[in-house]
Tab-separated table of C-alpha atoms in Angstrom:
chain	number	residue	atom	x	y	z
A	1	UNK	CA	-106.277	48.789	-120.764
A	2	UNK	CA	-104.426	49.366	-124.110
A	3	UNK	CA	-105.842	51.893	-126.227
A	4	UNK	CA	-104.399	51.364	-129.752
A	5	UNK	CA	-105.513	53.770	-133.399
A	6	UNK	CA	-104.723	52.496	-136.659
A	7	UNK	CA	-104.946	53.670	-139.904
A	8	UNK	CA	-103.470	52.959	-143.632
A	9	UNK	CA	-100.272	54.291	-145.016
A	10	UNK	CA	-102.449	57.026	-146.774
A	11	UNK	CA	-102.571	59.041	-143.812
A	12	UNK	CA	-98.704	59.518	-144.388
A	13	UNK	CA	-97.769	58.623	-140.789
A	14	UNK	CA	-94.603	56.830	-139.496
A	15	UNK	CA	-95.133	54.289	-136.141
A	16	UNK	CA	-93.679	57.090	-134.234
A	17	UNK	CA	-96.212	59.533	-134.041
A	18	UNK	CA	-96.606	59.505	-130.210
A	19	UNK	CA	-95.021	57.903	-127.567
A	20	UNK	CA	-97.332	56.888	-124.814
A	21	UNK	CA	-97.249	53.519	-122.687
A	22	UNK	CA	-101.276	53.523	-123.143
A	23	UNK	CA	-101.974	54.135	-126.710
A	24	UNK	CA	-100.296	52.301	-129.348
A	25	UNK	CA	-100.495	53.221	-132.911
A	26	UNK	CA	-100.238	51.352	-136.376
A	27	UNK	CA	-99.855	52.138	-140.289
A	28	UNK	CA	-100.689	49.131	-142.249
A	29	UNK	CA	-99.046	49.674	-145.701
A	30	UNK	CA	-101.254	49.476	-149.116
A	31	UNK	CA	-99.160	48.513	-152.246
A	32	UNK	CA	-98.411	50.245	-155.496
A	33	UNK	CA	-97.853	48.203	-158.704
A	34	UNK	CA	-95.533	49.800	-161.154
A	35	UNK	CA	-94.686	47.348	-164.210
A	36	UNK	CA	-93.294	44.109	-162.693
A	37	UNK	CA	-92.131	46.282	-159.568
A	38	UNK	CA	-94.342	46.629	-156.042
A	39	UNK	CA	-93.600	49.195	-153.566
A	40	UNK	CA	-94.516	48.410	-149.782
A	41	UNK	CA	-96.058	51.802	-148.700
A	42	UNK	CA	-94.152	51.315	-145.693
A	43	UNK	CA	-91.435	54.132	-143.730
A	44	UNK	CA	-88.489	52.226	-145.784
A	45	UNK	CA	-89.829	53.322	-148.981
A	46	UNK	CA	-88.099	55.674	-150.973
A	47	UNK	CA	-90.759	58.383	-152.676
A	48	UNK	CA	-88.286	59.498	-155.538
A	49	UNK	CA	-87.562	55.718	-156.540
A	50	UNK	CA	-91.301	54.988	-156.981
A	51	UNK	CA	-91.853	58.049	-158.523
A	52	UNK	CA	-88.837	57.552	-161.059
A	53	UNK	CA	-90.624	54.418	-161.944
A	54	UNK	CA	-94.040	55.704	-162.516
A	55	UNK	CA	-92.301	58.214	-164.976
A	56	UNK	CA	-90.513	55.546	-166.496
A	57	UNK	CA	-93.471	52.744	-167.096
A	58	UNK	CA	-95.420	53.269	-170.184
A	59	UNK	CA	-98.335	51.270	-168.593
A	60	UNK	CA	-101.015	52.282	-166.166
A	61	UNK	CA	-99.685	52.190	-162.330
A	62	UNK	CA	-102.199	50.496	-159.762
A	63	UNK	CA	-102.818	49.943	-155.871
A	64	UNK	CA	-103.239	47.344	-153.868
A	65	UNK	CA	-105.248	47.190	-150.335
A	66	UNK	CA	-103.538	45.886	-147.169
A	67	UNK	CA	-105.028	42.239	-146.294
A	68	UNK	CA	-107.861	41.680	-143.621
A	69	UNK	CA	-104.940	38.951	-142.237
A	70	UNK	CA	-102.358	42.646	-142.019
A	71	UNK	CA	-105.065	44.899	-140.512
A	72	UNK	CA	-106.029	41.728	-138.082
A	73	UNK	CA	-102.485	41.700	-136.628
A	74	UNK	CA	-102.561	45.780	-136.311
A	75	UNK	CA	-105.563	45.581	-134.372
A	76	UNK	CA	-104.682	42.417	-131.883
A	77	UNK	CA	-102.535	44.829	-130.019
A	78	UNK	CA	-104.493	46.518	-127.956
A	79	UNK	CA	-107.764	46.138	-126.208
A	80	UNK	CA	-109.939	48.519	-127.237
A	81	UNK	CA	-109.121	49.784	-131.143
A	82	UNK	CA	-109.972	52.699	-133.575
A	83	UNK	CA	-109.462	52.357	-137.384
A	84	UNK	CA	-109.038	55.124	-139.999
A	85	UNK	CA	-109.263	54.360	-143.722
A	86	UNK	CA	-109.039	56.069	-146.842
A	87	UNK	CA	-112.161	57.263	-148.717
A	88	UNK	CA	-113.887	53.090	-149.610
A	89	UNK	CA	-114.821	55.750	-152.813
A	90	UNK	CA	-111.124	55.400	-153.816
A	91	UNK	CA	-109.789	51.779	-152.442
A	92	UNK	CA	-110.911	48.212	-151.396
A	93	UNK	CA	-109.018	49.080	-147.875
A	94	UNK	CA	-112.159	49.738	-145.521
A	95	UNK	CA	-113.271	46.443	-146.626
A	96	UNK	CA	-110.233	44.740	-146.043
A	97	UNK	CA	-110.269	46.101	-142.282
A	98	UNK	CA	-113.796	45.137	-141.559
A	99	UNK	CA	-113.175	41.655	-142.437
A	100	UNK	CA	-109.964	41.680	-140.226
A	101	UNK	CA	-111.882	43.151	-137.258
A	102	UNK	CA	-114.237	39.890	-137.991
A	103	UNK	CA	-110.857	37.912	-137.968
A	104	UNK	CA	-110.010	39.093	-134.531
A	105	UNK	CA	-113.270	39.128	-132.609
A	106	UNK	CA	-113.751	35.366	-133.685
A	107	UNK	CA	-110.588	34.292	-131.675
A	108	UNK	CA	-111.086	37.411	-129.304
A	109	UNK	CA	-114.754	38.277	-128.507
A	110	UNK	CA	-113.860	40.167	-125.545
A	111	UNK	CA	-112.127	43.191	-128.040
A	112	UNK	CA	-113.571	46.425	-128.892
A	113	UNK	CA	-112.619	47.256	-132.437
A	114	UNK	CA	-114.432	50.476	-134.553
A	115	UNK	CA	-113.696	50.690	-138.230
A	116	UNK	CA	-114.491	54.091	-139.321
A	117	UNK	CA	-113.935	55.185	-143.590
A	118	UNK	CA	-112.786	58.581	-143.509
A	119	UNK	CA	-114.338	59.339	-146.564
A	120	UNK	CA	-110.856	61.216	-147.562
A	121	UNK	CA	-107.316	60.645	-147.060
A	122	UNK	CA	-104.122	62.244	-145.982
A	123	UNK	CA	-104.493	65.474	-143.648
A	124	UNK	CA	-107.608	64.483	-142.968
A	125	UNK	CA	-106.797	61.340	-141.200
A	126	UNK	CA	-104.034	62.507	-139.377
A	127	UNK	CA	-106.943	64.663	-137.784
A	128	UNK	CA	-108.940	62.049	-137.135
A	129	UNK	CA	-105.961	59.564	-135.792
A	130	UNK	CA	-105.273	62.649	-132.990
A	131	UNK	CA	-108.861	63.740	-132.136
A	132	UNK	CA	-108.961	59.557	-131.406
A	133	UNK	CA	-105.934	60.331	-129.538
A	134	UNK	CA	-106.904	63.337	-127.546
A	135	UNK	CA	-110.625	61.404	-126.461
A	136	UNK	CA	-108.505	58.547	-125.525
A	137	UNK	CA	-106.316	60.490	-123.649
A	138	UNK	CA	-108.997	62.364	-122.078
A	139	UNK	CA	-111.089	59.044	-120.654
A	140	UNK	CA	-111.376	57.908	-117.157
A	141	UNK	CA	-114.392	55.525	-117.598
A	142	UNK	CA	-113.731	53.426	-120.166
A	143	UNK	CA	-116.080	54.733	-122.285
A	144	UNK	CA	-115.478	53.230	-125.923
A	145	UNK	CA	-118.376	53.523	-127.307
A	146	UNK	CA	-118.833	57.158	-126.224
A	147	UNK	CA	-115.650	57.517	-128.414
A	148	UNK	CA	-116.808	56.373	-131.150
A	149	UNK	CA	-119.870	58.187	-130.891
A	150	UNK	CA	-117.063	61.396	-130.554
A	151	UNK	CA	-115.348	60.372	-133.655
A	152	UNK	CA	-118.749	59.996	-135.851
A	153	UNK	CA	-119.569	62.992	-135.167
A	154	UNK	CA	-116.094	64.579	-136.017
A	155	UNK	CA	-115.117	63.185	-139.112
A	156	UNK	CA	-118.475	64.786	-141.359
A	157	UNK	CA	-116.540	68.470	-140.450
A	158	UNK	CA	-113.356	67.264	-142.513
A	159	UNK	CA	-112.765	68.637	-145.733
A	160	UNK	CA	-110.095	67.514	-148.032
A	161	UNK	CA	-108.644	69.863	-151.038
A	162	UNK	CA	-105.993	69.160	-153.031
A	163	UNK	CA	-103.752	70.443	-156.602
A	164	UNK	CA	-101.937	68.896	-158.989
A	165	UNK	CA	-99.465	69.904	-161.470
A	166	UNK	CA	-98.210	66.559	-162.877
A	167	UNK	CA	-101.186	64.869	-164.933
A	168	UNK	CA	-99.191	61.681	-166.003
A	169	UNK	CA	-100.961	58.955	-164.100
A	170	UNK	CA	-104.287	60.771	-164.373
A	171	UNK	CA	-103.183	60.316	-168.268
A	172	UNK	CA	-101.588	56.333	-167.936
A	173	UNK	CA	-105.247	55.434	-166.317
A	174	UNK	CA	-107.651	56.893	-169.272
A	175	UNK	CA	-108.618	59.564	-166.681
A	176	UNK	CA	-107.237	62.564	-168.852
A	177	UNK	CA	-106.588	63.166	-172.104
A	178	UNK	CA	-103.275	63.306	-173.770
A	179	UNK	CA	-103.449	66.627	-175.009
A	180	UNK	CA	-105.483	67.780	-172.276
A	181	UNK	CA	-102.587	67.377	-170.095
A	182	UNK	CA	-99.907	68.509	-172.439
A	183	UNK	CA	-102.006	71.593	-172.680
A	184	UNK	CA	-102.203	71.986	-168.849
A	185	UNK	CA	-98.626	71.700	-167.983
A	186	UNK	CA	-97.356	73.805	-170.853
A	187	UNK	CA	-99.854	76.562	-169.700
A	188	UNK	CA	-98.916	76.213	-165.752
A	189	UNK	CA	-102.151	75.403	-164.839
A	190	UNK	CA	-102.944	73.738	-161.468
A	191	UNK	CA	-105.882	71.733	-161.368
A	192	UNK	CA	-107.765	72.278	-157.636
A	193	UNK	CA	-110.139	69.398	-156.628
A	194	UNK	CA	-111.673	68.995	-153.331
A	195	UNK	CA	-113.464	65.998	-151.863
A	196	UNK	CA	-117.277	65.219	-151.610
A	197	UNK	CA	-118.997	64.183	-148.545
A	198	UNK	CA	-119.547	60.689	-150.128
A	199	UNK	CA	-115.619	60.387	-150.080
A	200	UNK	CA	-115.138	61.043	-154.307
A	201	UNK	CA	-113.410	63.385	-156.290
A	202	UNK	CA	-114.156	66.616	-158.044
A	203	UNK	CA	-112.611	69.555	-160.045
A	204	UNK	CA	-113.651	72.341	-157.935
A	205	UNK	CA	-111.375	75.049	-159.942
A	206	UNK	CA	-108.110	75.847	-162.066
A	207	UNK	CA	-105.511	78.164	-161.510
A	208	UNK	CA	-102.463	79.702	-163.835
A	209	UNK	CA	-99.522	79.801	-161.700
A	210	UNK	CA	-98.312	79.280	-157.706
A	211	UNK	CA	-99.709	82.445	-156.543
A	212	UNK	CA	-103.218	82.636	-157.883
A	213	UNK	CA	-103.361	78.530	-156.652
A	214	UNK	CA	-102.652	79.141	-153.379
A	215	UNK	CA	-104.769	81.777	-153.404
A	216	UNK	CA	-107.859	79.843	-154.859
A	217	UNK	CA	-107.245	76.784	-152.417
A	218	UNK	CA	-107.672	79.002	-149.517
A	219	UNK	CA	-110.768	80.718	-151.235
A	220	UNK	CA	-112.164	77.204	-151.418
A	221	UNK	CA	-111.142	76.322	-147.977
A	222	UNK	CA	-113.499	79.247	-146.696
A	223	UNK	CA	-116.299	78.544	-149.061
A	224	UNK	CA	-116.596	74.561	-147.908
A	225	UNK	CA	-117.175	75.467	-143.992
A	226	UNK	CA	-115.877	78.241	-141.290
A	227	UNK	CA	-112.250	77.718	-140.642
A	228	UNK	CA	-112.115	79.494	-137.620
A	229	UNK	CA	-109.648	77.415	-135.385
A	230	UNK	CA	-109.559	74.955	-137.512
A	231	UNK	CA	-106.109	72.543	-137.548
A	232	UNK	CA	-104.559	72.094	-141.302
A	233	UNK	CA	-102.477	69.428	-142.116
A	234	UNK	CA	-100.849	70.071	-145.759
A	235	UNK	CA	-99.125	66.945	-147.035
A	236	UNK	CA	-97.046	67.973	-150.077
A	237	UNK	CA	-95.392	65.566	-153.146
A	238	UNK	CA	-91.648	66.452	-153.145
A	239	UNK	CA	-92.639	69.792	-152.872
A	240	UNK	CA	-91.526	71.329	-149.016
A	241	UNK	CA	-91.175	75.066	-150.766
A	242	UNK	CA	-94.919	74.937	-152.004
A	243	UNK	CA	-96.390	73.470	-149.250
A	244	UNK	CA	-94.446	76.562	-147.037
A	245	UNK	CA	-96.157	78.979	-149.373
A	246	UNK	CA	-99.249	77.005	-148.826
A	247	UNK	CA	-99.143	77.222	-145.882
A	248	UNK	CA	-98.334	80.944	-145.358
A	249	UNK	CA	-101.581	82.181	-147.825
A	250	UNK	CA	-103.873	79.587	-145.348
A	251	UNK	CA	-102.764	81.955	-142.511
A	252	UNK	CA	-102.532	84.949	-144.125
A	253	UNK	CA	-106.455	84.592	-145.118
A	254	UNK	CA	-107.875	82.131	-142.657
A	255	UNK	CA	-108.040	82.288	-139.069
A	256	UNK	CA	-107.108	78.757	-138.350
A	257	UNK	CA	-105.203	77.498	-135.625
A	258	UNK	CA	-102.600	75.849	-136.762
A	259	UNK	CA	-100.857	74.139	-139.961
A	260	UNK	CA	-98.389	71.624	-140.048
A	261	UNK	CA	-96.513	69.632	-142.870
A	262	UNK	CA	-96.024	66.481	-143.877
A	263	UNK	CA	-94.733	64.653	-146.949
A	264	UNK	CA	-96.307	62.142	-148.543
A	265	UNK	CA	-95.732	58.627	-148.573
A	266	UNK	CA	-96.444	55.965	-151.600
A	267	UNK	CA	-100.031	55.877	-151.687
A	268	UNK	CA	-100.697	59.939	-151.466
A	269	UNK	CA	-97.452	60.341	-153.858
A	270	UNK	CA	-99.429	58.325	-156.450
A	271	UNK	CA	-102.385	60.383	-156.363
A	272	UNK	CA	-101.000	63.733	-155.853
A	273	UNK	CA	-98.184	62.974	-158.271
A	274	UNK	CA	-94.564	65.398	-158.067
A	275	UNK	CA	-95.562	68.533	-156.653
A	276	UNK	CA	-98.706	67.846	-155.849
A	277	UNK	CA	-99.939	69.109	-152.171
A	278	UNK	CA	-103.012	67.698	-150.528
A	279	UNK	CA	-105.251	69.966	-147.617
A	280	UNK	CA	-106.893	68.011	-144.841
A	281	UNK	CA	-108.751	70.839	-142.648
């Protein structure tokens, strides 16, 4: 039997996560529209270039969902499949993957396939695409739907902060005023936001400066649940120096297990903007 996970480009992975003969694994790309140019959120895309763009478009950037037709072909490689999207809060892309796991178990009834919105993004689905792996890994019986059962009962003890310190699309979209932003920057402020069970945004805090942000996130880290053990992943905008300090003020004041790092592909680059670093614990 072929165990295979999938999940969209936001959780910034690349096809080679793992190598193992028994578990295959899939990013299907979303889309970002900037003027008259798209960018594939696929491993060939180049951050900076998409970024440059943004900067340089007057207009409002947008994103587009992968097909049901793109998710169908990710999941007709294996037998039994597991799905991560980002937050159906923020995208059309859960959607789109229920109706391709409809596609599939027309022409293949005999499939198991479990679409599961992570009600976040980034970090938080790379946790969720290796707790799939490590039940998978860890079954001798089969047992799919005990899985899945495994998984729903994971994914509510995610939490999802993030910071930003470029406002510009939050500005192009009608989300932030002008001067709001202007005044933000000038001042050093970080905004800190953090994600809702329902999978939405909010402002949960703002900080002056690197230190006191870091500082805050991990304040707000130990306020949302008990971190104790807990794996971070810390995806990061262009910005490998802040998500290092990051990461050093998580283990300096939380007694987690482990954080990696990661940078940020198309889809988490547009929402976390240059600089921007994103928390999945």
């Amino acid at each position: 039997m072929i165990w295979n996970i999938v999940s969209d480009s936001s959780s910034d992975l690349g096809a080679a996560v793992f190598e193992d003969a028994d578990i295959h694994f899939e990013s299907v790309p979303l889309r970002i529209q900037v003027g008259d140019r798209e960018f594939l959120d696929n491993e060939t895309l180049v951050v900076p270039e998409m970024l440059a763009a943004m900067d340089g478009e007057k207009s409002a950037a947008s994103t587009a969902c992968p097909s049901p037709a793109a998710f169908a072909r990710a999941f007709e490689h294996g037998d039994c499949t597991v799905c991560f999207t980002i937050s159906g809060k923020l995208s059309g892309t859960y959607n789109a993957a229920v109706l391709g796991r409809e596609m599939v178990l027309e022409e293949h009834p005999e499939k198991k396939i479990f679409v599961m919105d992570s009600k976040s993004t980034a970090g938080a689905l790379v946790l969720l695409v290796r707790k799939a792996r490590e039940l998978m890994k860890a079954d001798i019986a089969g047992d799919f739907e005990g899985i899945c059962d495994k998984l729903r009962e994971y994914q509510p003890s995610l939490r999802t902060v993030f910071t930003l310190e470029n406002f510009d699309n939050l500005i192009k979209n009608g989300r932030m005023r002008p001067l709001v932003g202007t005044l933000l920057h000038t001042l050093g402020i970080h905004v800190i936001a953090d994600g809702t069970p329902q999978g939405t945004i909010r402002v949960a805090d703002k900080a002056r400066g690197e230190a006191k942000t870091y500082k805050s996130i991990t304040k707000l880290m130990g306020e949302s649940k008990d971190c104790t053990g807990a794996e971070v992943v810390i995806s990061h905008c262009e910005n490998a120096a802040g998500a290092q300090k990051l990461k050093e003020q998580i283990m300096k004041d939380l007694q987690v297990k482990s954080v990696d790092i990661l940078p940020c592909r198309g889809l988490t680059s547009f929402y976390a903007m240059e600089r921007g670093l994103i928390v999945g614990f």
